Short mmCIF file of C-alpha atoms in Angstrom, two decimals:
data_model
loop_
_atom_site.label_atom_id
_atom_site.label_comp_id
_atom_site.label_asym_id
_atom_site.label_seq_id
_atom_site.Cartn_x
_atom_site.Cartn_y
_atom_site.Cartn_z
CA UNK B 2 0.02 -0.16 0.12
CA UNK B 3 1.31 3.68 -0.39
CA UNK B 4 2.61 5.23 2.49
CA UNK B 5 2.34 8.79 1.00
CA UNK B 6 -0.81 10.15 -0.69
CA UNK B 7 -1.32 12.86 -3.09
CA UNK B 8 -4.14 13.92 -5.58
CA UNK B 9 -2.72 13.11 -8.81
CA UNK B 10 -3.67 16.46 -10.57
CA UNK B 11 -3.97 20.06 -10.16
CA UNK B 12 -4.95 23.16 -12.55
CA UNK B 13 -4.28 26.81 -11.38
CA UNK B 14 -5.03 29.83 -13.11
CA UNK B 15 -1.76 32.07 -13.60
CA UNK B 16 -0.97 34.09 -10.92
CA UNK B 17 -3.36 32.70 -8.51
CA UNK B 18 -1.88 30.45 -5.58
CA UNK B 19 -1.54 26.27 -5.89
CA UNK B 20 -1.76 24.29 -2.70
CA UNK B 21 -1.07 20.49 -2.89
CA UNK B 22 -1.88 18.48 -0.03
CA UNK B 23 -0.43 14.79 1.06
CA UNK B 24 -0.65 12.67 3.35
CA UNK B 25 1.97 10.15 5.11
CA UNK B 26 1.89 7.25 7.46
CA UNK B 27 5.22 6.83 9.47
CA UNK B 28 5.01 9.32 12.43
CA UNK B 29 8.58 8.64 13.29
CA UNK B 30 9.80 10.76 9.74
CA UNK B 31 11.97 13.37 10.84
CA UNK B 32 11.77 15.05 7.24
CA UNK B 33 9.48 15.46 5.06
CA UNK B 34 10.15 16.98 1.41
CA UNK B 35 8.78 18.52 -1.57
CA UNK B 36 10.52 17.78 -4.84
CA UNK B 37 9.65 19.12 -8.64
CA UNK B 38 10.21 17.30 -11.77
CA UNK B 39 9.98 18.46 -14.72
CA UNK B 40 9.47 16.68 -18.18
CA UNK B 41 13.13 15.28 -19.08
CA UNK B 42 14.64 16.41 -15.85
CA UNK B 43 15.44 15.39 -12.66
CA UNK B 44 13.99 15.64 -9.10
CA UNK B 45 14.38 18.60 -7.64
CA UNK B 46 14.25 19.30 -4.06
CA UNK B 47 12.01 22.21 -3.50
CA UNK B 48 11.86 22.36 0.12
CA UNK B 49 11.67 20.37 3.38
CA UNK B 50 10.90 20.58 6.62
CA UNK B 51 11.68 19.22 9.96
CA UNK B 52 9.11 17.14 11.69
CA UNK B 53 9.24 19.61 15.11
CA UNK B 54 8.16 22.17 12.86
CA UNK B 55 4.55 23.53 11.58
CA UNK B 56 5.50 25.98 9.22
CA UNK B 57 8.52 26.88 6.84
CA UNK B 58 8.37 29.58 4.30
CA UNK B 59 10.88 30.44 1.38
CA UNK B 60 10.01 33.13 -1.18
CA UNK B 61 6.85 31.83 -2.84
CA UNK B 62 6.83 28.31 -0.97
CA UNK B 63 4.94 27.79 2.57
CA UNK B 64 4.81 24.34 3.60
CA UNK B 65 2.53 23.39 6.54
CA UNK B 66 2.73 20.45 8.54
CA UNK B 67 -0.04 19.04 10.94
CA UNK B 68 1.64 16.23 12.54
CA UNK B 69 -1.15 15.31 14.74
CA UNK B 70 -2.87 14.35 11.15
CA UNK B 71 -0.07 13.48 9.31
CA UNK B 72 -0.70 16.07 6.53
CA UNK B 73 1.75 18.15 4.40
CA UNK B 74 0.73 20.90 2.11
CA UNK B 75 2.75 22.91 -0.14
CA UNK B 76 1.68 26.34 -1.26
CA UNK B 77 2.77 27.84 -4.34
CA UNK B 78 1.80 31.99 -4.39
CA UNK B 79 1.57 33.73 -7.76
CA UNK B 80 1.99 30.54 -9.65
CA UNK B 81 3.80 30.91 -13.14
CA UNK B 82 4.03 28.93 -16.15
CA UNK B 83 7.63 27.94 -15.12
CA UNK B 84 5.61 25.94 -11.91
CA UNK B 85 4.29 23.69 -14.11
CA UNK B 86 5.73 20.23 -13.17
CA UNK B 87 5.16 16.87 -10.96
CA UNK B 88 5.42 17.59 -7.29
CA UNK B 89 6.30 14.96 -4.96
CA UNK B 90 5.69 14.49 -1.58
CA UNK B 91 8.14 12.59 0.19
CA UNK B 92 9.03 11.41 3.85
CA UNK B 93 12.06 9.78 5.29
CA UNK B 94 11.36 7.62 8.70
CA UNK B 95 15.06 6.43 8.25
CA UNK B 96 17.37 6.26 5.35
CA UNK B 97 15.42 5.99 2.27
CA UNK B 98 13.17 8.53 0.89
CA UNK B 99 9.38 7.36 0.45
CA UNK B 100 7.60 9.35 -2.31
CA UNK B 101 4.23 9.63 -2.98
CA UNK B 102 2.95 9.18 -7.01
CA UNK B 103 3.07 13.66 -7.35
CA UNK B 104 0.74 15.77 -8.42
CA UNK B 105 0.84 16.92 -11.87
CA UNK B 106 0.56 20.78 -11.40
CA UNK B 107 -1.23 22.40 -14.66
CA UNK B 108 -1.27 26.11 -14.95
CA UNK B 109 -3.96 27.99 -16.73
CA UNK B 110 -3.60 30.74 -18.81
CA UNK G 7 31.44 19.74 -9.27
CA UNK G 8 27.61 20.53 -10.27
CA UNK G 9 25.85 17.61 -9.31
CA UNK G 10 24.86 14.04 -9.31
CA UNK G 11 25.86 12.54 -12.80
CA UNK G 12 24.42 9.20 -14.42
CA UNK G 13 25.33 7.78 -17.50
CA UNK G 14 23.89 6.86 -20.10
CA UNK G 15 20.88 9.02 -20.27
CA UNK G 16 19.36 6.27 -22.20
CA UNK G 17 19.57 2.76 -22.89
CA UNK G 18 17.40 0.46 -25.17
CA UNK G 19 18.31 -3.44 -24.86
CA UNK G 20 16.92 -6.46 -25.98
CA UNK G 21 15.17 -8.95 -23.25
CA UNK G 22 17.57 -11.34 -21.26
CA UNK G 23 20.84 -9.03 -21.92
CA UNK G 24 22.70 -7.29 -19.10
CA UNK G 25 22.97 -3.59 -18.34
CA UNK G 26 25.36 -1.48 -16.70
CA UNK G 27 24.50 2.12 -15.54
CA UNK G 28 27.12 4.46 -13.61
CA UNK G 29 26.17 7.18 -10.99
CA UNK G 30 29.01 9.82 -9.76
CA UNK G 31 27.58 11.32 -6.61
CA UNK G 32 28.56 14.83 -5.66
CA UNK G 33 32.14 14.52 -4.77
CA UNK G 34 32.24 15.12 -0.97
CA UNK G 35 28.92 12.68 -0.24
CA UNK G 36 29.70 9.55 1.43
CA UNK G 37 26.13 8.65 0.82
CA UNK G 38 24.70 7.07 -2.52
CA UNK G 39 21.17 5.87 -3.18
CA UNK G 40 19.41 4.41 -6.51
CA UNK G 41 15.97 4.35 -7.25
CA UNK G 42 13.56 3.32 -9.77
CA UNK G 43 10.49 5.00 -11.04
CA UNK G 44 8.11 3.67 -13.54
CA UNK G 45 5.34 6.20 -15.32
CA UNK G 46 2.98 7.59 -13.16
CA UNK G 47 4.58 6.70 -10.01
CA UNK G 48 6.87 8.36 -7.71
CA UNK G 49 10.50 6.80 -7.24
CA UNK G 50 10.68 3.63 -5.30
CA UNK G 51 14.06 3.05 -3.43
CA UNK G 52 16.06 0.13 -4.21
CA UNK G 53 19.45 0.16 -2.31
CA UNK G 54 21.85 2.59 -0.49
CA UNK G 55 25.70 2.96 0.12
CA UNK G 56 27.54 5.03 2.77
CA UNK G 57 31.04 4.93 1.47
CA UNK G 58 31.64 1.59 -0.22
CA UNK G 59 29.44 -0.54 2.03
CA UNK G 60 26.34 -1.29 0.58
CA UNK G 61 23.91 -0.91 3.92
CA UNK G 62 20.56 -1.31 2.92
CA UNK G 63 18.34 -3.44 -0.04
CA UNK G 64 14.78 -3.18 -0.75
CA UNK G 65 12.93 -6.22 -1.76
CA UNK G 66 12.43 -4.76 -4.99
CA UNK G 67 16.05 -5.11 -5.67
CA UNK G 68 15.89 -9.10 -7.18
CA UNK G 69 18.85 -11.38 -7.82
CA UNK G 70 19.08 -9.84 -11.16
CA UNK G 71 20.26 -6.89 -9.43
CA UNK G 72 23.50 -5.92 -8.12
CA UNK G 73 24.88 -2.43 -7.00
CA UNK G 74 28.48 -1.82 -6.36
CA UNK G 75 30.57 1.45 -5.23
CA UNK G 76 33.98 -0.11 -4.77
CA UNK G 77 36.11 3.14 -3.83
CA UNK G 78 33.30 4.58 -2.20
CA UNK G 79 32.93 7.10 -5.00
CA UNK G 80 31.29 6.32 -8.29
CA UNK G 81 28.42 3.61 -7.99
CA UNK G 82 27.27 1.12 -10.92
CA UNK G 83 24.15 -0.55 -10.89
CA UNK G 84 23.78 -3.87 -13.20
CA UNK G 85 20.75 -5.54 -14.27
CA UNK G 86 21.12 -9.03 -15.58
CA UNK G 87 18.87 -10.75 -17.81
CA UNK G 88 16.52 -7.85 -18.37
CA UNK G 89 13.04 -8.42 -18.47
CA UNK G 90 10.21 -5.93 -20.13
CA UNK G 91 9.28 -5.03 -16.58
CA UNK G 92 12.58 -3.53 -15.90
CA UNK G 93 12.11 -0.63 -18.25
CA UNK G 94 11.81 2.17 -15.86
CA UNK G 95 13.97 5.62 -14.88
CA UNK G 96 16.54 4.40 -12.74
CA UNK G 97 17.67 7.75 -10.46
CA UNK G 98 20.81 8.08 -8.37
CA UNK G 99 20.51 10.50 -5.50
CA UNK G 100 23.58 11.18 -3.19
CA UNK G 101 23.81 13.06 0.42
CA UNK G 102 26.12 13.94 2.68
CA UNK G 103 25.19 12.17 5.88
CA UNK G 104 25.44 14.30 9.07
CA UNK G 105 23.88 14.60 12.64
CA UNK G 106 20.43 16.00 11.92
CA UNK G 107 20.58 16.29 8.21
CA UNK G 108 20.80 14.16 5.27
CA UNK G 109 19.40 15.91 1.93
CA UNK G 110 19.38 13.58 -1.24
CA UNK G 111 20.55 15.28 -4.63
CA UNK G 112 19.25 13.34 -7.49
CA UNK G 113 20.67 13.07 -10.76
CA UNK G 114 19.09 13.09 -14.22
CA UNK G 115 18.36 9.16 -14.42
CA UNK G 116 19.06 6.66 -16.86
CA UNK G 117 15.92 5.96 -18.64
CA UNK G 118 16.06 1.94 -19.79
CA UNK G 119 13.63 0.57 -22.18
CA UNK G 120 13.53 -3.46 -22.79
CA UNK G 121 12.12 -4.44 -26.06
#
C-alpha cells in the first residue's frame, strides 16, 4: 500500500496560489520533503521541513505540517507557467525516501 | 562539481541482455542511493551505500540486480537478463550524512527500455 498519498492533478490559473496536499503514514519521519520534477529533468528538492516544525516559508513557497493528522501541504504563491511540473511529497523515516505518486500541476492562462 | 551525474541517459536493450549504469555522486557526499521510477509513479528506493558499504537493499532489488561502489565514489547498477518489466527510469542520489541532516540530491536518471 501507499505510504504517502497525494492527489494526482491540480489545475490553477496563472497568478493564483496553488495548494498541493499530502498525507503520510510514518509518524517517525524526521524530515518531510517536496520535490519538483519537470519533463526530462531529474528531481529537484524544493523544500523540506523538520517534523518538529509546523510551518516553513521560502519565498513563494509555504509548507504547512500537521503532525497530528500526518498532513503536509505546499502552497505556491503567484503561480507561474514555469511552475508547471509534477510535485512529489516524500517522507524519510530512516534512510531511504518514500515518495508519493506525484501531483501534476497544470497552469491555466 | 555541479551535481550528480548518470550515464548513459538512455539505454535500449533486448530482453535477456545485461545492462550496467553508472552514477557519479557529488564529490564530498558519502551516501549514494539508487531509486527506480516507472511511469506515473514516484521513485521507489532500491538500495543505498555509505562509502563503499551497501547498507540496505529493498525487496524490489531482485537477484538479477547488483550494485557496487568499490571505492566509495562512483557506483554501478547492473541488471542481468533484463525483462520488459525492468523498463523504468533509474535514479541515483547522493547525500552527506551528518547529524540531523541528509538531503538527497538526485541525478537526471538513466531511462531503460527493454524490448
